[in-house]
Coordinates of C-alpha atoms and ligand atoms in Angstrom, one line a residue:
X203 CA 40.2 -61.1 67.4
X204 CA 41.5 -62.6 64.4
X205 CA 38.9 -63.1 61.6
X206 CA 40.7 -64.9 58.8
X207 CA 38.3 -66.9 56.7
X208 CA 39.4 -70.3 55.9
X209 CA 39.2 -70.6 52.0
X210 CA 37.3 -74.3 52.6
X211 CA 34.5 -73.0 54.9
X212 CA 31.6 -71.9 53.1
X213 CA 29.6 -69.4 55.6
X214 CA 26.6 -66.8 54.9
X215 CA 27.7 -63.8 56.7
X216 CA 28.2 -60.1 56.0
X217 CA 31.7 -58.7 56.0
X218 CA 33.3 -54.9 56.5
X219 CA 35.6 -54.4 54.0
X220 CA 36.8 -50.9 54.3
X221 CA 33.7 -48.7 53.8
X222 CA 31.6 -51.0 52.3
X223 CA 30.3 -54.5 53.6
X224 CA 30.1 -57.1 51.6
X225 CA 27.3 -59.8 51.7
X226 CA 29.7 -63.4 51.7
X227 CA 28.1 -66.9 50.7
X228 CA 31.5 -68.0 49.8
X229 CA 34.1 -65.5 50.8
X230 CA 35.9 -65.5 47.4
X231 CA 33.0 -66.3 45.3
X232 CA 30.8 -63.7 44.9
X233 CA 32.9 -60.2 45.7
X234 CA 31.7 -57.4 44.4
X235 CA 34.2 -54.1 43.3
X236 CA 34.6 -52.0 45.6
X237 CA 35.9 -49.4 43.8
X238 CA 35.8 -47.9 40.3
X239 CA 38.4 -45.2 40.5
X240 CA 41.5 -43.4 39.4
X241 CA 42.4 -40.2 37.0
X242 CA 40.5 -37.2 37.0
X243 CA 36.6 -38.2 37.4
X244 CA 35.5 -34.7 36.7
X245 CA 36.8 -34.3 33.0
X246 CA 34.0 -35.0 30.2
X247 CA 34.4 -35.3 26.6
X248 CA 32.6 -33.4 24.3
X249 CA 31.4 -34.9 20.8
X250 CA 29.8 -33.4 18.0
X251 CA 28.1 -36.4 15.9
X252 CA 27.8 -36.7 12.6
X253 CA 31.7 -37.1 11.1
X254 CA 32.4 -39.5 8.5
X255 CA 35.9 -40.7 10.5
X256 CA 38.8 -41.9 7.3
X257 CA 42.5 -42.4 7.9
X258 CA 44.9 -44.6 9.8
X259 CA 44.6 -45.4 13.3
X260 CA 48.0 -47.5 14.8
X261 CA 47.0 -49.7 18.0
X262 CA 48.9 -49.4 21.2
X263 CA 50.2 -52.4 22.9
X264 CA 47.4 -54.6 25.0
X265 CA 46.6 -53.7 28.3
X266 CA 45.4 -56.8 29.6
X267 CA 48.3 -58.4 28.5
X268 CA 50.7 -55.6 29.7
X269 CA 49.1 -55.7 33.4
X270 CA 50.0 -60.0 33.3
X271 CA 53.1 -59.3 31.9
X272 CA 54.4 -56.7 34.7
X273 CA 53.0 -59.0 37.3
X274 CA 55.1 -61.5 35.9
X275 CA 57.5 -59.5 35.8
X276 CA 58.2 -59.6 39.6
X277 CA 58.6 -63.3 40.0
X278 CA 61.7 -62.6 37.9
X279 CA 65.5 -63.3 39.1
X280 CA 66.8 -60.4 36.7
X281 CA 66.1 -57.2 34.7
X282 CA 64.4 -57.4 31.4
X283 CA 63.0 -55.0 29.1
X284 CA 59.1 -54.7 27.9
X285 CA 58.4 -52.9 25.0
X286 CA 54.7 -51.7 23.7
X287 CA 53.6 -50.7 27.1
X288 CA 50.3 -48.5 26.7
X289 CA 50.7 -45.2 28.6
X290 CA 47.0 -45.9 30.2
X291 CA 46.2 -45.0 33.9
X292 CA 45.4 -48.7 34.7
X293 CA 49.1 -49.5 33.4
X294 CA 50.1 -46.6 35.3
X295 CA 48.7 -47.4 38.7
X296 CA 50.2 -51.0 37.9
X297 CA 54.0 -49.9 37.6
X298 CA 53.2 -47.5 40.6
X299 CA 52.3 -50.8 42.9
X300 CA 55.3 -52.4 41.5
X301 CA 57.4 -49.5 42.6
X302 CA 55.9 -50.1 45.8
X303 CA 57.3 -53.2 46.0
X304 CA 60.7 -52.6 45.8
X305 CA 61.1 -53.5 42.1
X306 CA 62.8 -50.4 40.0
X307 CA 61.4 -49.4 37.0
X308 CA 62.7 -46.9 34.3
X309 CA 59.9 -45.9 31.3
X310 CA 61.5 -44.3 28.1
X311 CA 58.7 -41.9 25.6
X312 CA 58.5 -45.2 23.4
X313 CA 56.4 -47.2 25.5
X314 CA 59.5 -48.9 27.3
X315 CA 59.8 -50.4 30.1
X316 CA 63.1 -51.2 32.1
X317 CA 62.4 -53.6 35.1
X318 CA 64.7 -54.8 37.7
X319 CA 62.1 -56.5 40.3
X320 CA 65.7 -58.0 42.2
X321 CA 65.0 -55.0 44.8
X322 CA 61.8 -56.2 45.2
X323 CA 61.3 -56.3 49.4
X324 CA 58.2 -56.9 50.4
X325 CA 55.3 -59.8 49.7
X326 CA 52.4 -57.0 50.3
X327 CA 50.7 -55.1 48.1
X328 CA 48.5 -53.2 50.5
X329 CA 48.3 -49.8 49.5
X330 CA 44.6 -48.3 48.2
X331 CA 45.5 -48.1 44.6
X332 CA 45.4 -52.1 44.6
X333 CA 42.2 -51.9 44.9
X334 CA 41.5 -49.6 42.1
X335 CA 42.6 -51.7 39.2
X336 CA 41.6 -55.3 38.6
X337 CA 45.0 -56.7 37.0
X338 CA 46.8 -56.3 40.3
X339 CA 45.5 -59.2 41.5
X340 CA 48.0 -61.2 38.9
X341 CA 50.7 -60.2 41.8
X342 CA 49.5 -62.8 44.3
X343 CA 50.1 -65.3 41.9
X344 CA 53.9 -63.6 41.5
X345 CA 54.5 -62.5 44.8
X346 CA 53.6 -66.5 45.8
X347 CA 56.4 -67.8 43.3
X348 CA 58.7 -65.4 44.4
X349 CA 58.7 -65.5 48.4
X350 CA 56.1 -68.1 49.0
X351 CA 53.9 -65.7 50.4
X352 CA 51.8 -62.8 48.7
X353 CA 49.2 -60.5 51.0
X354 CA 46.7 -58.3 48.5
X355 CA 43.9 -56.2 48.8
X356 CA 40.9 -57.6 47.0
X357 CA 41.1 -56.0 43.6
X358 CA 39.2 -53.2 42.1
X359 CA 38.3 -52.4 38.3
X360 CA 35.0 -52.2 36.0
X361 CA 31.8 -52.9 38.1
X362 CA 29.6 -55.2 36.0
X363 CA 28.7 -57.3 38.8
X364 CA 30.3 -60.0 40.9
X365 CA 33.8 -60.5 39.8
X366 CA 34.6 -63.7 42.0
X367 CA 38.5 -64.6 42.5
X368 CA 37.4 -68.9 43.3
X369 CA 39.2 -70.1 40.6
X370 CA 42.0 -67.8 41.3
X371 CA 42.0 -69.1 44.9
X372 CA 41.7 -72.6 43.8
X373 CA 44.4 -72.7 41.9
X374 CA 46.9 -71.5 44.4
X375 CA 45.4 -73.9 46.5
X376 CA 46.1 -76.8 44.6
X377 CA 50.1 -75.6 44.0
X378 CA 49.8 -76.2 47.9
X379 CA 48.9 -72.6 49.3
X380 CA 47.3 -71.6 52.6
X381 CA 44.5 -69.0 51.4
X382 CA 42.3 -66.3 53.8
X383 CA 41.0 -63.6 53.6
X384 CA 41.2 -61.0 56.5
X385 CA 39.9 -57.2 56.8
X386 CA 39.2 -57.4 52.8
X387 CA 43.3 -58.4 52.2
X388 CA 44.0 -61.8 50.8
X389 CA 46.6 -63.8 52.0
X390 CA 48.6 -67.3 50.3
X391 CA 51.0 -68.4 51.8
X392 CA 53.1 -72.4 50.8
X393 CA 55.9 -74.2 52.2
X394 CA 56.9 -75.1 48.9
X395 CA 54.6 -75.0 45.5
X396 CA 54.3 -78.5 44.2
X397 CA 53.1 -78.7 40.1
X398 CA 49.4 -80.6 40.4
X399 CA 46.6 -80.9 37.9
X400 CA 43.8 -77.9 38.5
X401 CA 40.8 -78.0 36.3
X402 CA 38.8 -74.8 36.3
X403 CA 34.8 -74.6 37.2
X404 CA 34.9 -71.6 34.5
X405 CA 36.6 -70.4 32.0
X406 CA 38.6 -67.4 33.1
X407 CA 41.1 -65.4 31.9
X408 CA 42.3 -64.0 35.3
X409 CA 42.8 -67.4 37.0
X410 CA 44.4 -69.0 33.9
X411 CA 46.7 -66.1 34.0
X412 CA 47.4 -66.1 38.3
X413 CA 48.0 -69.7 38.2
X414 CA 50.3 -70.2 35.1
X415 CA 52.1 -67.3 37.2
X416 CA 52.3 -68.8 40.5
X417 CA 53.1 -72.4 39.1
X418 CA 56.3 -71.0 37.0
X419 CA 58.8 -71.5 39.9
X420 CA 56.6 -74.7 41.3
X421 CA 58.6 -77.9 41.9
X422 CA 57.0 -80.7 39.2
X423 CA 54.6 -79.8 36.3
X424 CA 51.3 -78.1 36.7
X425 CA 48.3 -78.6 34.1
X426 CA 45.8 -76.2 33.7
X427 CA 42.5 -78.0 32.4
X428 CA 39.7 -75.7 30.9
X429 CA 41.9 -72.9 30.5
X430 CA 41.0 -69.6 29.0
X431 CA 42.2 -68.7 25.5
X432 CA 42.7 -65.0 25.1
X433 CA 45.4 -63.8 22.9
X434 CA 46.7 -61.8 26.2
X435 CA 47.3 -65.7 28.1
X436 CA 49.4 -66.5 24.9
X437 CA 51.2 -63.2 25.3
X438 CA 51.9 -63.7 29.5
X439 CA 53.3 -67.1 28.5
X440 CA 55.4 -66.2 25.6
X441 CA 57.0 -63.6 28.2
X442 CA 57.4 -66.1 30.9
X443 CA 58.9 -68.1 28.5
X444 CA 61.5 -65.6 27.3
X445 CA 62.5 -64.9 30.7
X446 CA 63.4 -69.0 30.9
X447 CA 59.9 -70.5 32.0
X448 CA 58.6 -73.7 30.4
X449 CA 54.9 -72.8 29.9
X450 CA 53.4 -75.3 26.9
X451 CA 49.8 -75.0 25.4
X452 CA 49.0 -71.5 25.7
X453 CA 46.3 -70.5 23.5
X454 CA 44.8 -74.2 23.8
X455 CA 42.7 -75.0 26.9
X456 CA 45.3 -77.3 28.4
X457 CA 48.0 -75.4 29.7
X458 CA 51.5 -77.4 31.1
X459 CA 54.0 -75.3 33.1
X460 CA 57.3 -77.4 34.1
X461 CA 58.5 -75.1 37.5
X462 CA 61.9 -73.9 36.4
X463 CA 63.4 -72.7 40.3
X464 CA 65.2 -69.8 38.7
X465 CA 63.8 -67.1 35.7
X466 CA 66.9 -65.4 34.8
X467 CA 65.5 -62.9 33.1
X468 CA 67.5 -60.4 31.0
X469 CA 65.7 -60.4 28.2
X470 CA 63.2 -58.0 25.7
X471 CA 59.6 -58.8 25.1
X472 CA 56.9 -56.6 22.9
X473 CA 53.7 -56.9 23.9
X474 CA 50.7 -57.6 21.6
X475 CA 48.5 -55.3 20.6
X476 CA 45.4 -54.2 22.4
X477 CA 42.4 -56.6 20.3
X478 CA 39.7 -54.4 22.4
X479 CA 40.9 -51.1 21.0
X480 CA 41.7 -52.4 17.8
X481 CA 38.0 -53.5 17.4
X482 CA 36.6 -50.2 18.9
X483 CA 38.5 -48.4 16.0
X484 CA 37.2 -51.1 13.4
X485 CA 34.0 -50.8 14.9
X486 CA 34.4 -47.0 14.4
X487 CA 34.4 -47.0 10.4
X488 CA 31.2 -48.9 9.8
X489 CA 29.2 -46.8 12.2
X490 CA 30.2 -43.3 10.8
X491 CA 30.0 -44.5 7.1
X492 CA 33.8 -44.1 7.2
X493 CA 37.5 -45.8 6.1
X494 CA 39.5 -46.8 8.7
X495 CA 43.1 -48.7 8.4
X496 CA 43.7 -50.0 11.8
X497 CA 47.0 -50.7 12.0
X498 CA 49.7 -52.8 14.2
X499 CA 46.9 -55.5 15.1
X500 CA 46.8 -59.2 14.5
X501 CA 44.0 -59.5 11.7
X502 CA 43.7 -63.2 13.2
X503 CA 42.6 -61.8 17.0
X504 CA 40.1 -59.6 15.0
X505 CA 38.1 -62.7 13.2
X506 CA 35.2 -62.5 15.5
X507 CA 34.8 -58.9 14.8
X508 CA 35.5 -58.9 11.3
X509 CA 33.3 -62.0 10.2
X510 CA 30.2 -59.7 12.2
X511 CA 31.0 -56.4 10.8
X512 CA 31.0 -57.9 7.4
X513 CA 27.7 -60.0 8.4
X514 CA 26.5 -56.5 8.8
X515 CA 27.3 -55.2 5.5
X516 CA 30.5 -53.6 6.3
X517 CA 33.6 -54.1 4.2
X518 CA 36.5 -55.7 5.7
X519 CA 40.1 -56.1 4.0
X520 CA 42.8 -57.9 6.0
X521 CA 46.7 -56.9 5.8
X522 CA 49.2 -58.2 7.2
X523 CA 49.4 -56.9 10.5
X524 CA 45.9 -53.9 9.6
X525 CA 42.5 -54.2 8.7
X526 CA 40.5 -51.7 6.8
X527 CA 37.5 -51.5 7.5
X528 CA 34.6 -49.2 5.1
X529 CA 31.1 -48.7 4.6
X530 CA 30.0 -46.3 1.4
X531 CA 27.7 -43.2 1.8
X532 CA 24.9 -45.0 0.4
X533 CA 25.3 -48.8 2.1
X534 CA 23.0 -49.8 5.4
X535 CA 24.2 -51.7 8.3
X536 CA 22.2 -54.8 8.3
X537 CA 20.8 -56.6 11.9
X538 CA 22.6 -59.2 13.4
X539 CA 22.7 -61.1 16.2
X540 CA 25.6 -61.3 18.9
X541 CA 26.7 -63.6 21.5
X542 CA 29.6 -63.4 23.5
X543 CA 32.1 -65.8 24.4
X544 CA 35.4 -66.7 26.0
X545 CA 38.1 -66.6 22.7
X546 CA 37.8 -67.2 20.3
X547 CA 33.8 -66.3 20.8
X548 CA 32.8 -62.4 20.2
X549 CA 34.7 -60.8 22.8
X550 CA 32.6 -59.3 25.9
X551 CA 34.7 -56.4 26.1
X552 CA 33.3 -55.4 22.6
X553 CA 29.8 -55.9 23.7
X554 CA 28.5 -52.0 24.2
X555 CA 30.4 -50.8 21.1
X556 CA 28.7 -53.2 19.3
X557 CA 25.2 -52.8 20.6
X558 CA 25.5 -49.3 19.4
X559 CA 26.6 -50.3 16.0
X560 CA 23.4 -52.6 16.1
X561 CA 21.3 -49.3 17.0
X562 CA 22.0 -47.5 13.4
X563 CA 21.0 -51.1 11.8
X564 CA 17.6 -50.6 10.8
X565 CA 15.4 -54.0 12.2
X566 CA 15.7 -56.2 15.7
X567 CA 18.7 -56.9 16.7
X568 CA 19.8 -59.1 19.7
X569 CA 23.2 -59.0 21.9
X570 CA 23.4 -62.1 24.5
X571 CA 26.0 -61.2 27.1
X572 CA 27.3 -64.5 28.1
X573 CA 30.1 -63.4 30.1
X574 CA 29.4 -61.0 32.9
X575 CA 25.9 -60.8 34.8
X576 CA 25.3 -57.0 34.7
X577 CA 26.9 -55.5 31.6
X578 CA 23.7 -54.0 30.2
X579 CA 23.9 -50.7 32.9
X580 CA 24.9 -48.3 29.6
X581 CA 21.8 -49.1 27.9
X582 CA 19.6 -46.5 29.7
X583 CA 22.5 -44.0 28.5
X584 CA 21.5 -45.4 25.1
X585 CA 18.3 -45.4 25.5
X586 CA 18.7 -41.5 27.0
X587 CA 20.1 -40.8 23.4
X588 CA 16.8 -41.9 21.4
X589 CA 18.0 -45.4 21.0
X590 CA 15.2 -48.4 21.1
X591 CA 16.7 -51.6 23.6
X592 CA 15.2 -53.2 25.9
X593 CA 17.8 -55.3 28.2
X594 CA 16.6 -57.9 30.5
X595 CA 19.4 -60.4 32.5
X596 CA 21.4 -61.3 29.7
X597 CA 19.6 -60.4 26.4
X598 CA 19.5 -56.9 25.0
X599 CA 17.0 -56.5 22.2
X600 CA 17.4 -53.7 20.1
X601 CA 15.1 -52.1 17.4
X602 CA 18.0 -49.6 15.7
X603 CA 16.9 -47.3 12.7
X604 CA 15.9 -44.2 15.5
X605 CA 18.1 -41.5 15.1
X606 CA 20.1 -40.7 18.1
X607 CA 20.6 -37.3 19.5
X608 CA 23.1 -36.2 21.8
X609 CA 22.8 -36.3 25.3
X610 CA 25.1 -35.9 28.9
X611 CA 25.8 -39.7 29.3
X612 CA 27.9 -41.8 31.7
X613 CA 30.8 -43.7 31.3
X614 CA 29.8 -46.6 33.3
X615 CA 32.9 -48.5 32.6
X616 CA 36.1 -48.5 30.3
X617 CA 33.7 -50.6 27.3
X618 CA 30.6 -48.4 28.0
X619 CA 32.2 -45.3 28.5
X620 CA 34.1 -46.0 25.1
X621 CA 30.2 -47.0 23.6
X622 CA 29.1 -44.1 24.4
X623 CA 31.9 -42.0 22.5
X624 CA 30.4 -44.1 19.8
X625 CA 27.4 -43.0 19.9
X626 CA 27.7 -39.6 20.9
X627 CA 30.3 -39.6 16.9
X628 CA 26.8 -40.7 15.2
X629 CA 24.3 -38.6 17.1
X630 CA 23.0 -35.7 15.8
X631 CA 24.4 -32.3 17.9
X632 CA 26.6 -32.6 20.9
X633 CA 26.9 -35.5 23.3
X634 CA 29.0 -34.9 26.8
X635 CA 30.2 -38.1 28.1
X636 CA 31.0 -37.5 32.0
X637 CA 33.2 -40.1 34.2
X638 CA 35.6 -40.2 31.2
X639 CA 38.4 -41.6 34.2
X640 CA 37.0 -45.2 33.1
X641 CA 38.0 -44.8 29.2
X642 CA 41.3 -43.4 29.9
X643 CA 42.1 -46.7 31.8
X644 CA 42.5 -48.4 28.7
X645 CA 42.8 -46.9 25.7
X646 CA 45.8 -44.5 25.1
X647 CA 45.5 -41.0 23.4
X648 CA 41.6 -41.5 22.5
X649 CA 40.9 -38.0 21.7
X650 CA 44.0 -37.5 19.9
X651 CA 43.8 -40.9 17.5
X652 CA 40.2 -40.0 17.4
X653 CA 40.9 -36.1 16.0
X654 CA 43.3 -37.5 13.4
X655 CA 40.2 -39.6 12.1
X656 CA 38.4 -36.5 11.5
X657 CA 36.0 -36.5 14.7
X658 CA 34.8 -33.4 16.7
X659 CA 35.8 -34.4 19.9
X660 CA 37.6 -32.7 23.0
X661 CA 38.6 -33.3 26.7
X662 CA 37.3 -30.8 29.1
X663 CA 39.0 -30.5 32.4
X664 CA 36.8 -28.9 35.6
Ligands
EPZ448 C1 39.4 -60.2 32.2 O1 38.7 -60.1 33.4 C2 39.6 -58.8 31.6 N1 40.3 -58.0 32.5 C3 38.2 -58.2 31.3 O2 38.4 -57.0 30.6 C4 37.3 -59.1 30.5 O3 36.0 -58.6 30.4 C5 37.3 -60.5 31.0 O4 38.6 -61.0 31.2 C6 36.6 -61.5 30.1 O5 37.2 -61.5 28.9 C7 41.7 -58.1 32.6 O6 42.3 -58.9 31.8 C8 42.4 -57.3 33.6 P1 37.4 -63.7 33.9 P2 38.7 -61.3 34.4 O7 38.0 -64.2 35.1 O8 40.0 -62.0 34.3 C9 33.7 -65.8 36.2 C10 38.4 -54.7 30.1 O9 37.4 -54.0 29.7 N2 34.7 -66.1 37.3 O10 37.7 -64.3 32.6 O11 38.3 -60.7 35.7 C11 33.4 -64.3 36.2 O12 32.4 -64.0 37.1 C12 38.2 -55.7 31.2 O13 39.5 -54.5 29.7 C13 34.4 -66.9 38.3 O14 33.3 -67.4 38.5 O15 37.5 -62.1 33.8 C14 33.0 -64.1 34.8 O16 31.6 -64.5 34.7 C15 37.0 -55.6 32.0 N3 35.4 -67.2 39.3 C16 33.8 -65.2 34.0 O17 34.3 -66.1 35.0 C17 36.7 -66.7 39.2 O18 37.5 -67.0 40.0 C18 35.0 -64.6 33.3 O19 35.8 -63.8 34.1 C19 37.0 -65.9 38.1 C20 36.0 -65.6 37.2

């Protein structure tokens, strides 16, 4: 019997989705991960705390950006080259799907990436590791402009509570799509994509970046209203654009996409670099009482970051394209208070590294996540580790001054688990941070930039 879900009818039922099953109010509304996996989940890290990190740290290219820019990628009519890809397992599983599809892909020591998606043979991404990584789902939005049709397995990645694709689903619909969902695999499927004006319920940077996708071969103009602004949706369109798309207003929160029917492609694009690591590093130097030049950022990405760290006490000197960031021997971090926002707001996916910088400031403290509904798990970690918080729904409160010790903690996620590196470098004696699987989907060489800064830290395999 065939039990595809009609994206209009809104039903209350459960639903089997492989193992799991799912409790559905709206079927693409409140979806929960499913899975949370990938690399070796065994391996730990091991961090002896107290090292004042100095030196120069260079950032790799975004991965955010990198996994809307290889979906893109597909929708293309010819090769092109990417440069700046971060050798991360996310990025990895990503350009594993891709070869799935058909699409060839060569990757040179640089970070290089020659792609020639022409081979491309298939509209289904089906395959487990789909599900594994939460950027894949930019491929129905590619697979949709390039045969019409796209069939995916609901996407995976960090579990911090519902991660509803609505918006997403929306979107596709507007451009004209057919949408259901069937046996946890979403299908689209249009006659033709016809340009229409979509204004989002929420801000999000995955359905800004799935439509702008899908609407690039559209017949007419599209206009996204209430669009996200992350630097990575600026990045997706300057590629598009590159390849011969006509996508205006990228960075703003109206976005226009004129459907050009064919992207010829053959053509290089760098990607950005990765604003989340970036900040973890500048993060990094105020904690330990270090000096860090973070370099190969965009100082102008980091001005959330940088106008907080220096409300805290730290020192913060913009470059060019680095940032140094210091805090002396004798100098305290100060208290502060933290909200985050869609850009150009404090960025959520800085939010556990910076509730542990708030745990050295001595006084009350206050992080408001405004983004995601259950990104607080880390905090018993924390709190495992001597650290004084006391999380509730959205609002962590933290009384910081109490040393912390070192502990075996969890990385919940790729943000927490790299929070808890963080703390574990400013404990006192040796942290071991289990699950490290979820840091190493985002940020490339962490133990080895991190040694070259002067920290005691090391991978250990089981
Ligand atoms: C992206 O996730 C990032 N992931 C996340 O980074 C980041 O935390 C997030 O944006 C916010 O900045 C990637 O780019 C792969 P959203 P995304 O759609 O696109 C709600 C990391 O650590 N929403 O902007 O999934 C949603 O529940 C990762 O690198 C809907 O209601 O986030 C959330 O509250 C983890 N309906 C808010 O919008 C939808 O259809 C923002 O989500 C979509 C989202």
């Amino acid at each position: 019997m065939k039990t595809s879900t009609a994206i209009k009818s809104v039903q209350v039922t459960d639903k089997k989705i492989g193992e799991g099953v799912l409790k559905v109010h709206h079927p693409f509304m409140s979806l929960t991960d499913l899975s949370d996996e990938g690399g070796n989940s065994m391996a730990s890290y091991i961090v002896r705390g107290g090292n004042r990190l100095a030196g120069d740290v260079t950032v790799s290219g975004s991965k955010n950006a990198a996994l809307g820019i290889l979906s893109a990628a597909m929708l293309l009519d010819g090769a092109c080259k990417i440069e700046n890809v971060p050798d991360v397992a996310d990025i990895n599983v990503m350009i594993e799907i891709c070869k799935d599809l058909g699409a060839k892909i060569k990757r040179d020591n640089e970070g290089t990436l020659l792609i020639d998606p022409t081979s491309i043979n298939t509209h289904e991404a089906i395959e487990d590791k789909v599900r594994s990584i939460r950027g894949s789902y930019y491929l129905l939005g590619a697979l949709l402009a390039r045969f019409g049709k796209a069939s995916l397995y609901m996407p995976g990645g960090c579990n911090f509570g519902t991660r509803p694709v609505d918006q997403h689903m929306k979107g596709f619909e507007a451009l004209g799509a057919e949408v259901s969902l069937e046996h946890g695999i979403i299908h689209v499927e249009a006659d033709k994509l016809l340009g229409e004006h979509i204004f989002l319920d929420v801000v999000s940077v995955g359905a800004t970046i799935n439509i702008m996708i899908a609407a690039v071969k559209a017949e007419g103009t599209t206009v996204i209203e209430n669009a996200a602004r992350e630097p990575h949706i600026v990045d997706v369109a300057n590629f598009l654009n590159t390849m011969g798309a006509n996508v205006r207003g990228a960075g703003t929160d109206v976005i226009r996409i004129t459907g050009t029917p064919v992207m010829p492609a053959g053509s290089s694009y760098s990607i950005i670099p990765d604003q989340i690591e970036a900040g973890t590093y500048m993060m990094m130097a105020a904690l330990t009482h270090g000096d860090i030049t973070v370099r190969n950022l965009i100082p102008k990405h980091m001005e959330p970051l940088s106008a907080k760290l220096e409300e805290m006490g730290a020192h913060v000197e913009s470059g060019d394209d680095s940032i140094r960031v210091w805090l002396d021997e004798n100098e305290h971090l100060k208290p502060a208070s933290f909200k985050t926002m869609p850009y150009p707001g404090f960025p959520t996916d800085l939010q556990p590294q910076a509730t542990v910088l708030l745990c050295l400031a001595e006084g009350s403290s206050k992080m408001m996540e405004n983004v995601w509904d259950n990104r607080f798990q880390y905090v018993d970690d924390l709190k495992m580790m001597g650290a004084d918080i006391m999380a509730s729904g959205k609002l962590a409160v933290i009384q910081g001054g109490n040393p912390l010790t070192g502990a075996k903690v969890t990385a919940r996620d790729l943000r927490a688990g790299a929070a808890m590196v963080m703390a574990g470098l400013a404990a006192e004696g040796v942290t071991e941070i289990v699950e490290i699987n979820k840091i190493e989907r985002g940020y490339e060489r962490f133990v080895n930039k991190l040694q070259s800064l002067g920290a005691d830290i090391s991978r250990l395999d089981r």
